[in-house]
Amino acid sequence: MELKNLQIGYCQEQGTQYLSGPLTMTFQPGQLIGIVGVNGVGKSTLLRTLSGIQPPLAGEVTINNAPVARWNAKKWSHHVSLITAKHETPPVMTVREIASMGRYPHLNWWGTLTPKDQEIVRDVLAYLGLSAWADQPAELRSDGQKQLIHLARAIVQQTPYLLLDEPTTHLDLHHGFQLWKWLKSIAAKGDKTIILTTHDIEKALTLCDQILVMQHEKADWGTPNTLVDSGIFDNLFDSNLVTFDPNTRQFKMR
């Protein structure tokens, strides 16, 4: 996936609102990529643009050198899966049924799951530790468990690009660490590019292969080491309350 002078934002009655700076970069297979920045800088907007839900204001996105601006929903669904920060858990549906929704782009016109589809769903539920609740209503699970259920749906979709908006929201410390470990493992297998937004910059610096630091006027892109050495995190927050220690790669209260 390549971003070529991509400009994101919104067209409003009072004028066009541009978010962050023009983005030019390449997302390589097998990488875990973090998108960080202050609230309102456009992190979620970027994910929606990369998923085809929202059109760019300028520039373009290409996948395998093909411009994606005119792709229909079906073609997008074979390349990109997205989990938004605010997703609805359909009432009555079981954990297995929601996870199975990820197979819909691959079904024939009968719309029935093949034994292979069912095996994929079972394997993903087992991988994420959801098998015990597979046939229970998803709405009865905790918010953190619902987050994993929707992650299962996205993984079951088997797209080369997996976009996650704040995936550790609602997760406790243990499950948050576990999710980061899973995502790193999934990306490391080499056939997926995982792009996620996160406020946990310290985890991103530890586990991500590349990080995009979005600000209102510009964006910086590189490896964690390169970005730390550049000093970008020293003044990321316009506040006297927070300081960044490049040696420990941690933010501290003054």
PDB file of C-alpha atoms in Angstrom:
ATOM      1  CA  MET A   1       0.000   0.000   0.000  1.00  0.00           C
ATOM      2  CA  GLU A   2       1.369   3.396  -1.020  1.00  0.00           C
ATOM      3  CA  LEU A   3       0.214   6.857   0.019  1.00  0.00           C
ATOM      4  CA  LYS A   4       1.109   9.495  -2.555  1.00  0.00           C
ATOM      5  CA  ASN A   5       0.748  13.097  -1.351  1.00  0.00           C
ATOM      6  CA  LEU A   6      -2.392  11.959   0.443  1.00  0.00           C
ATOM      7  CA  GLN A   7      -4.356  14.772   2.049  1.00  0.00           C
ATOM      8  CA  ILE A   8      -7.167  13.841   4.411  1.00  0.00           C
ATOM      9  CA  GLY A   9      -9.942  15.875   5.991  1.00  0.00           C
ATOM     10  CA  TYR A  10     -13.499  17.048   5.436  1.00  0.00           C
ATOM     11  CA  CYS A  11     -15.439  19.272   3.069  1.00  0.00           C
ATOM     12  CA  GLN A  12     -17.768  21.436   5.152  1.00  0.00           C
ATOM     13  CA  GLU A  13     -20.083  24.380   4.538  1.00  0.00           C
ATOM     14  CA  GLN A  14     -17.560  26.751   6.104  1.00  0.00           C
ATOM     15  CA  GLY A  15     -14.769  25.366   3.916  1.00  0.00           C
ATOM     16  CA  THR A  16     -12.392  22.457   3.565  1.00  0.00           C
ATOM     17  CA  GLN A  17     -10.772  21.218   6.765  1.00  0.00           C
ATOM     18  CA  TYR A  18      -7.379  19.639   6.162  1.00  0.00           C
ATOM     19  CA  LEU A  19      -5.933  17.319   8.801  1.00  0.00           C
ATOM     20  CA  SER A  20      -2.205  16.807   9.311  1.00  0.00           C
ATOM     21  CA  GLY A  21       0.217  17.201   6.425  1.00  0.00           C
ATOM     22  CA  PRO A  22       0.338  15.494   3.015  1.00  0.00           C
ATOM     23  CA  LEU A  23       1.351  11.867   3.493  1.00  0.00           C
ATOM     24  CA  THR A  24       3.764  10.005   1.231  1.00  0.00           C
ATOM     25  CA  MET A  25       4.887   6.566   2.415  1.00  0.00           C
ATOM     26  CA  THR A  26       4.785   2.837   1.731  1.00  0.00           C
ATOM     27  CA  PHE A  27       3.333   0.206   4.073  1.00  0.00           C
ATOM     28  CA  GLN A  28       5.249  -3.042   3.632  1.00  0.00           C
ATOM     29  CA  PRO A  29       3.856  -6.578   4.171  1.00  0.00           C
ATOM     30  CA  GLY A  30       4.684  -8.223   7.467  1.00  0.00           C
ATOM     31  CA  GLN A  31       4.846  -4.994   9.450  1.00  0.00           C
ATOM     32  CA  LEU A  32       3.015  -3.684  12.504  1.00  0.00           C
ATOM     33  CA  ILE A  33       2.519   0.037  11.961  1.00  0.00           C
ATOM     34  CA  GLY A  34       1.418   2.486  14.628  1.00  0.00           C
ATOM     35  CA  ILE A  35      -0.316   5.817  14.079  1.00  0.00           C
ATOM     36  CA  VAL A  36       0.018   8.208  17.012  1.00  0.00           C
ATOM     37  CA  GLY A  37      -0.746  11.846  17.758  1.00  0.00           C
ATOM     38  CA  VAL A  38      -2.891  14.137  19.871  1.00  0.00           C
ATOM     39  CA  ASN A  39      -6.692  14.038  19.761  1.00  0.00           C
ATOM     40  CA  GLY A  40      -8.291  15.559  16.679  1.00  0.00           C
ATOM     41  CA  VAL A  41      -5.246  15.331  14.432  1.00  0.00           C
ATOM     42  CA  GLY A  42      -6.871  12.862  12.002  1.00  0.00           C
ATOM     43  CA  LYS A  43      -5.772   9.368  13.034  1.00  0.00           C
ATOM     44  CA  SER A  44      -9.222   7.799  12.677  1.00  0.00           C
ATOM     45  CA  THR A  45      -9.893   9.833   9.534  1.00  0.00           C
ATOM     46  CA  LEU A  46      -6.756   8.370   7.981  1.00  0.00           C
ATOM     47  CA  LEU A  47      -7.926   4.815   8.700  1.00  0.00           C
ATOM     48  CA  ARG A  48     -11.329   5.544   7.160  1.00  0.00           C
ATOM     49  CA  THR A  49      -9.585   6.945   4.094  1.00  0.00           C
ATOM     50  CA  LEU A  50      -7.305   3.911   3.795  1.00  0.00           C
ATOM     51  CA  SER A  51     -10.338   1.608   4.078  1.00  0.00           C
ATOM     52  CA  GLY A  52     -12.222   3.371   1.270  1.00  0.00           C
ATOM     53  CA  ILE A  53     -15.005   4.623   3.534  1.00  0.00           C
ATOM     54  CA  GLN A  54     -13.951   8.258   3.197  1.00  0.00           C
ATOM     55  CA  PRO A  55     -12.483   9.832   0.036  1.00  0.00           C
ATOM     56  CA  PRO A  56      -9.206  11.762   0.236  1.00  0.00           C
ATOM     57  CA  LEU A  57      -9.123  15.511  -0.336  1.00  0.00           C
ATOM     58  CA  ALA A  58      -6.067  15.153  -2.553  1.00  0.00           C
ATOM     59  CA  GLY A  59      -3.451  12.611  -3.569  1.00  0.00           C
ATOM     60  CA  GLU A  60      -4.124   8.907  -3.836  1.00  0.00           C
ATOM     61  CA  VAL A  61      -3.824   5.482  -2.260  1.00  0.00           C
ATOM     62  CA  THR A  62      -2.559   2.557  -4.319  1.00  0.00           C
ATOM     63  CA  ILE A  63      -2.419  -1.143  -3.533  1.00  0.00           C
ATOM     64  CA  ASN A  64      -0.036  -3.220  -5.649  1.00  0.00           C
ATOM     65  CA  ASN A  65       0.428  -0.103  -7.817  1.00  0.00           C
ATOM     66  CA  ALA A  66      -3.302   0.047  -8.589  1.00  0.00           C
ATOM     67  CA  PRO A  67      -5.179   3.279  -7.680  1.00  0.00           C
ATOM     68  CA  VAL A  68      -8.060   2.305  -5.412  1.00  0.00           C
ATOM     69  CA  ALA A  69     -10.248   5.420  -5.737  1.00  0.00           C
ATOM     70  CA  ARG A  70     -12.809   3.646  -7.930  1.00  0.00           C
ATOM     71  CA  TRP A  71     -12.871   0.265  -6.232  1.00  0.00           C
ATOM     72  CA  ASN A  72     -16.296  -1.015  -5.263  1.00  0.00           C
ATOM     73  CA  ALA A  73     -17.110  -2.317  -1.785  1.00  0.00           C
ATOM     74  CA  LYS A  74     -16.581  -5.956  -2.765  1.00  0.00           C
ATOM     75  CA  LYS A  75     -13.078  -5.338  -4.055  1.00  0.00           C
ATOM     76  CA  TRP A  76     -12.198  -3.344  -0.941  1.00  0.00           C
ATOM     77  CA  SER A  77     -13.453  -6.191   1.246  1.00  0.00           C
ATOM     78  CA  HIS A  78     -10.936  -8.570  -0.332  1.00  0.00           C
ATOM     79  CA  HIS A  79      -8.020  -6.258   0.444  1.00  0.00           C
ATOM     80  CA  VAL A  80      -8.775  -4.280   3.610  1.00  0.00           C
ATOM     81  CA  SER A  81     -10.595  -5.032   6.870  1.00  0.00           C
ATOM     82  CA  LEU A  82     -11.352  -2.295   9.395  1.00  0.00           C
ATOM     83  CA  ILE A  83     -12.331  -2.223  13.054  1.00  0.00           C
ATOM     84  CA  THR A  84     -13.502   1.200  14.151  1.00  0.00           C
ATOM     85  CA  ALA A  85     -13.214   2.494  17.698  1.00  0.00           C
ATOM     86  CA  LYS A  86     -17.009   2.623  17.962  1.00  0.00           C
ATOM     87  CA  HIS A  87     -18.527  -0.601  16.659  1.00  0.00           C
ATOM     88  CA  GLU A  88     -21.923  -2.085  17.357  1.00  0.00           C
ATOM     89  CA  THR A  89     -22.398  -5.632  18.581  1.00  0.00           C
ATOM     90  CA  PRO A  90     -25.594  -6.913  16.910  1.00  0.00           C
ATOM     91  CA  PRO A  91     -28.114  -8.145  19.471  1.00  0.00           C
ATOM     92  CA  VAL A  92     -28.893 -11.886  19.681  1.00  0.00           C
ATOM     93  CA  MET A  93     -25.997 -12.888  17.384  1.00  0.00           C
ATOM     94  CA  THR A  94     -23.517 -15.334  18.869  1.00  0.00           C
ATOM     95  CA  VAL A  95     -19.780 -14.870  19.062  1.00  0.00           C
ATOM     96  CA  ARG A  96     -19.336 -17.391  16.241  1.00  0.00           C
ATOM     97  CA  GLU A  97     -21.912 -15.655  14.022  1.00  0.00           C
ATOM     98  CA  ILE A  98     -20.220 -12.275  14.364  1.00  0.00           C
ATOM     99  CA  ALA A  99     -16.811 -13.763  13.649  1.00  0.00           C
ATOM    100  CA  SER A 100     -18.295 -15.579  10.639  1.00  0.00           C
ATOM    101  CA  MET A 101     -19.359 -12.243   9.145  1.00  0.00           C
ATOM    102  CA  GLY A 102     -15.744 -11.822   8.121  1.00  0.00           C
ATOM    103  CA  ARG A 103     -16.184 -14.632   5.595  1.00  0.00           C
ATOM    104  CA  TYR A 104     -19.076 -12.919   3.769  1.00  0.00           C
ATOM    105  CA  PRO A 105     -16.885 -11.350   1.026  1.00  0.00           C
ATOM    106  CA  HIS A 106     -15.660 -14.844   0.142  1.00  0.00           C
ATOM    107  CA  LEU A 107     -19.003 -16.677   0.011  1.00  0.00           C
ATOM    108  CA  ASN A 108     -20.746 -17.870  -3.132  1.00  0.00           C
ATOM    109  CA  TRP A 109     -24.118 -16.501  -4.170  1.00  0.00           C
ATOM    110  CA  TRP A 110     -25.833 -18.978  -1.846  1.00  0.00           C
ATOM    111  CA  GLY A 111     -24.190 -17.187   1.069  1.00  0.00           C
ATOM    112  CA  THR A 112     -23.415 -20.351   3.026  1.00  0.00           C
ATOM    113  CA  LEU A 113     -20.206 -21.153   4.891  1.00  0.00           C
ATOM    114  CA  THR A 114     -18.187 -24.028   3.501  1.00  0.00           C
ATOM    115  CA  PRO A 115     -16.393 -26.488   5.816  1.00  0.00           C
ATOM    116  CA  LYS A 116     -13.202 -24.525   5.057  1.00  0.00           C
ATOM    117  CA  ASP A 117     -14.880 -21.256   6.103  1.00  0.00           C
ATOM    118  CA  GLN A 118     -16.070 -22.867   9.325  1.00  0.00           C
ATOM    119  CA  GLU A 119     -12.566 -24.172  10.018  1.00  0.00           C
ATOM    120  CA  ILE A 120     -11.106 -20.680   9.580  1.00  0.00           C
ATOM    121  CA  VAL A 121     -13.635 -19.263  12.058  1.00  0.00           C
ATOM    122  CA  ARG A 122     -12.922 -22.012  14.601  1.00  0.00           C
ATOM    123  CA  ASP A 123      -9.170 -21.516  14.331  1.00  0.00           C
ATOM    124  CA  VAL A 124      -9.366 -17.747  14.830  1.00  0.00           C
ATOM    125  CA  LEU A 125     -11.731 -18.038  17.800  1.00  0.00           C
ATOM    126  CA  ALA A 126      -9.346 -20.555  19.377  1.00  0.00           C
ATOM    127  CA  TYR A 127      -6.345 -18.316  18.685  1.00  0.00           C
ATOM    128  CA  LEU A 128      -8.007 -15.386  20.461  1.00  0.00           C
ATOM    129  CA  GLY A 129      -9.280 -17.503  23.347  1.00  0.00           C
ATOM    130  CA  LEU A 130     -12.963 -17.105  22.420  1.00  0.00           C
ATOM    131  CA  SER A 131     -13.922 -20.722  21.800  1.00  0.00           C
ATOM    132  CA  ALA A 132     -15.616 -21.191  25.167  1.00  0.00           C
ATOM    133  CA  TRP A 133     -18.209 -18.533  24.301  1.00  0.00           C
ATOM    134  CA  ALA A 134     -18.520 -19.301  20.589  1.00  0.00           C
ATOM    135  CA  ASP A 135     -22.216 -20.192  20.742  1.00  0.00           C
ATOM    136  CA  GLN A 136     -23.226 -17.657  23.383  1.00  0.00           C
ATOM    137  CA  PRO A 137     -24.788 -14.233  22.619  1.00  0.00           C
ATOM    138  CA  ALA A 138     -21.995 -11.760  21.984  1.00  0.00           C
ATOM    139  CA  GLU A 139     -23.894  -8.941  23.668  1.00  0.00           C
ATOM    140  CA  LEU A 140     -23.458 -10.730  27.023  1.00  0.00           C
ATOM    141  CA  ARG A 141     -19.679 -10.464  26.872  1.00  0.00           C
ATOM    142  CA  SER A 142     -17.684  -7.627  28.434  1.00  0.00           C
ATOM    143  CA  ASP A 143     -16.566  -4.617  26.385  1.00  0.00           C
ATOM    144  CA  GLY A 144     -13.056  -6.033  26.264  1.00  0.00           C
ATOM    145  CA  GLN A 145     -14.303  -9.399  25.030  1.00  0.00           C
ATOM    146  CA  LYS A 146     -16.458  -7.678  22.418  1.00  0.00           C
ATOM    147  CA  GLN A 147     -13.301  -5.952  21.192  1.00  0.00           C
ATOM    148  CA  LEU A 148     -11.700  -9.365  20.648  1.00  0.00           C
ATOM    149  CA  ILE A 149     -14.840 -10.672  18.921  1.00  0.00           C
ATOM    150  CA  HIS A 150     -14.679  -7.899  16.349  1.00  0.00           C
ATOM    151  CA  LEU A 151     -10.962  -8.496  15.951  1.00  0.00           C
ATOM    152  CA  ALA A 152     -11.811 -12.129  15.211  1.00  0.00           C
ATOM    153  CA  ARG A 153     -14.224 -10.976  12.497  1.00  0.00           C
ATOM    154  CA  ALA A 154     -11.488  -8.870  10.898  1.00  0.00           C
ATOM    155  CA  ILE A 155      -8.897 -11.666  11.008  1.00  0.00           C
ATOM    156  CA  VAL A 156     -11.404 -14.178   9.597  1.00  0.00           C
ATOM    157  CA  GLN A 157     -11.848 -11.849   6.617  1.00  0.00           C
ATOM    158  CA  GLN A 158      -8.271 -12.767   5.620  1.00  0.00           C
ATOM    159  CA  THR A 159      -7.294  -9.511   3.965  1.00  0.00           C
ATOM    160  CA  PRO A 160      -3.673  -8.443   3.471  1.00  0.00           C
ATOM    161  CA  TYR A 161      -4.369  -5.138   5.271  1.00  0.00           C
ATOM    162  CA  LEU A 162      -5.864  -4.987   8.749  1.00  0.00           C
ATOM    163  CA  LEU A 163      -6.797  -1.520  10.068  1.00  0.00           C
ATOM    164  CA  LEU A 164      -7.550  -1.121  13.776  1.00  0.00           C
ATOM    165  CA  ASP A 165      -8.738   2.056  15.480  1.00  0.00           C
ATOM    166  CA  GLU A 166      -7.675   2.015  19.151  1.00  0.00           C
ATOM    167  CA  PRO A 167      -7.845  -1.805  19.450  1.00  0.00           C
ATOM    168  CA  THR A 168      -6.838  -1.902  23.131  1.00  0.00           C
ATOM    169  CA  THR A 169      -9.752   0.282  24.256  1.00  0.00           C
ATOM    170  CA  HIS A 170     -11.734  -1.468  27.051  1.00  0.00           C
ATOM    171  CA  LEU A 171      -8.987  -4.055  27.584  1.00  0.00           C
ATOM    172  CA  ASP A 172      -7.361  -4.496  30.986  1.00  0.00           C
ATOM    173  CA  LEU A 173      -3.575  -4.490  31.353  1.00  0.00           C
ATOM    174  CA  HIS A 174      -3.154  -8.241  30.839  1.00  0.00           C
ATOM    175  CA  HIS A 175      -5.414  -8.478  27.784  1.00  0.00           C
ATOM    176  CA  GLY A 176      -3.955  -5.282  26.370  1.00  0.00           C
ATOM    177  CA  PHE A 177      -0.466  -6.787  26.466  1.00  0.00           C
ATOM    178  CA  GLN A 178      -1.829 -10.011  25.017  1.00  0.00           C
ATOM    179  CA  LEU A 179      -3.469  -8.202  22.115  1.00  0.00           C
ATOM    180  CA  TRP A 180      -0.258  -6.368  21.257  1.00  0.00           C
ATOM    181  CA  LYS A 181       1.544  -9.740  21.296  1.00  0.00           C
ATOM    182  CA  TRP A 182      -1.065 -11.294  18.999  1.00  0.00           C
ATOM    183  CA  LEU A 183      -0.909  -8.413  16.524  1.00  0.00           C
ATOM    184  CA  LYS A 184       2.886  -8.524  16.442  1.00  0.00           C
ATOM    185  CA  SER A 185       2.754 -12.281  15.862  1.00  0.00           C
ATOM    186  CA  ILE A 186       0.137 -12.007  13.102  1.00  0.00           C
ATOM    187  CA  ALA A 187       2.129  -9.334  11.279  1.00  0.00           C
ATOM    188  CA  ALA A 188       5.421 -11.193  11.703  1.00  0.00           C
ATOM    189  CA  LYS A 189       4.087 -14.140   9.723  1.00  0.00           C
ATOM    190  CA  GLY A 190       4.645 -11.919   6.706  1.00  0.00           C
ATOM    191  CA  ASP A 191       1.343 -11.961   4.837  1.00  0.00           C
ATOM    192  CA  LYS A 192      -0.423  -9.078   6.581  1.00  0.00           C
ATOM    193  CA  THR A 193       0.173  -5.399   7.173  1.00  0.00           C
ATOM    194  CA  ILE A 194      -1.442  -4.274  10.423  1.00  0.00           C
ATOM    195  CA  ILE A 195      -2.021  -0.543  10.827  1.00  0.00           C
ATOM    196  CA  LEU A 196      -3.387   0.689  14.134  1.00  0.00           C
ATOM    197  CA  THR A 197      -4.047   3.958  15.895  1.00  0.00           C
ATOM    198  CA  THR A 198      -3.074   4.100  19.538  1.00  0.00           C
ATOM    199  CA  HIS A 199      -2.558   6.474  22.434  1.00  0.00           C
ATOM    200  CA  ASP A 200      -0.130   3.989  23.971  1.00  0.00           C
ATOM    201  CA  ILE A 201       2.956   5.487  22.376  1.00  0.00           C
ATOM    202  CA  GLU A 202       5.292   3.584  24.685  1.00  0.00           C
ATOM    203  CA  LYS A 203       3.953   0.215  23.457  1.00  0.00           C
ATOM    204  CA  ALA A 204       4.161   1.423  19.870  1.00  0.00           C
ATOM    205  CA  LEU A 205       7.810   2.384  20.352  1.00  0.00           C
ATOM    206  CA  THR A 206       8.527  -1.091  21.699  1.00  0.00           C
ATOM    207  CA  LEU A 207       6.561  -3.266  19.258  1.00  0.00           C
ATOM    208  CA  CYS A 208       5.850  -1.390  16.008  1.00  0.00           C
ATOM    209  CA  ASP A 209       8.122  -1.682  12.986  1.00  0.00           C
ATOM    210  CA  GLN A 210       7.181   1.782  11.716  1.00  0.00           C
ATOM    211  CA  ILE A 211       5.328   4.689  13.316  1.00  0.00           C
ATOM    212  CA  LEU A 212       3.473   7.605  11.780  1.00  0.00           C
ATOM    213  CA  VAL A 213       3.423  10.633  14.096  1.00  0.00           C
ATOM    214  CA  MET A 214       0.580  12.908  13.025  1.00  0.00           C
ATOM    215  CA  GLN A 215       0.450  16.574  14.009  1.00  0.00           C
ATOM    216  CA  HIS A 216      -1.800  19.409  12.892  1.00  0.00           C
ATOM    217  CA  GLU A 217       0.710  20.909  10.475  1.00  0.00           C
ATOM    218  CA  LYS A 218       2.876  17.937   9.531  1.00  0.00           C
ATOM    219  CA  ALA A 219       3.474  14.222   9.857  1.00  0.00           C
ATOM    220  CA  ASP A 220       6.669  12.297  10.578  1.00  0.00           C
ATOM    221  CA  TRP A 221       7.283   8.712   9.495  1.00  0.00           C
ATOM    222  CA  GLY A 222      10.004   6.255  10.398  1.00  0.00           C
ATOM    223  CA  THR A 223      11.257   3.504  12.660  1.00  0.00           C
ATOM    224  CA  PRO A 224      10.920   3.953  16.438  1.00  0.00           C
ATOM    225  CA  ASN A 225      14.685   4.501  16.756  1.00  0.00           C
ATOM    226  CA  THR A 226      14.742   7.153  14.046  1.00  0.00           C
ATOM    227  CA  LEU A 227      11.800   9.035  15.516  1.00  0.00           C
ATOM    228  CA  VAL A 228      13.158   8.967  19.073  1.00  0.00           C
ATOM    229  CA  ASP A 229      16.545  10.229  17.856  1.00  0.00           C
ATOM    230  CA  SER A 230      14.827  13.036  15.931  1.00  0.00           C
ATOM    231  CA  GLY A 231      13.317  14.428  19.124  1.00  0.00           C
ATOM    232  CA  ILE A 232       9.780  14.383  17.730  1.00  0.00           C
ATOM    233  CA  PHE A 233       8.308  13.089  20.992  1.00  0.00           C
ATOM    234  CA  ASP A 234       9.972  15.762  23.135  1.00  0.00           C
ATOM    235  CA  ASN A 235       7.356  18.336  22.163  1.00  0.00           C
ATOM    236  CA  LEU A 236       4.548  16.176  20.864  1.00  0.00           C
ATOM    237  CA  PHE A 237       2.175  17.382  23.566  1.00  0.00           C
ATOM    238  CA  ASP A 238       1.696  21.118  23.947  1.00  0.00           C
ATOM    239  CA  SER A 239       1.759  20.891  27.697  1.00  0.00           C
ATOM    240  CA  ASN A 240       4.042  21.568  30.647  1.00  0.00           C
ATOM    241  CA  LEU A 241       2.698  18.476  32.376  1.00  0.00           C
ATOM    242  CA  VAL A 242       4.384  15.818  30.243  1.00  0.00           C
ATOM    243  CA  THR A 243       7.998  15.148  29.381  1.00  0.00           C
ATOM    244  CA  PHE A 244       9.556  12.375  27.290  1.00  0.00           C
ATOM    245  CA  ASP A 245      12.630  10.436  28.362  1.00  0.00           C
ATOM    246  CA  PRO A 246      14.390   9.109  25.227  1.00  0.00           C
ATOM    247  CA  ASN A 247      16.519   6.701  27.257  1.00  0.00           C
ATOM    248  CA  THR A 248      13.582   4.809  28.784  1.00  0.00           C
ATOM    249  CA  ARG A 249      11.192   5.760  25.958  1.00  0.00           C
ATOM    250  CA  GLN A 250       8.581   6.723  28.496  1.00  0.00           C
ATOM    251  CA  PHE A 251       6.441   9.777  29.098  1.00  0.00           C
ATOM    252  CA  LYS A 252       6.558  11.187  32.619  1.00  0.00           C
ATOM    253  CA  MET A 253       4.655  13.784  34.576  1.00  0.00           C
ATOM    254  CA  ARG A 254       6.719  16.830  35.417  1.00  0.00           C
TER     255      ARG A 254
END
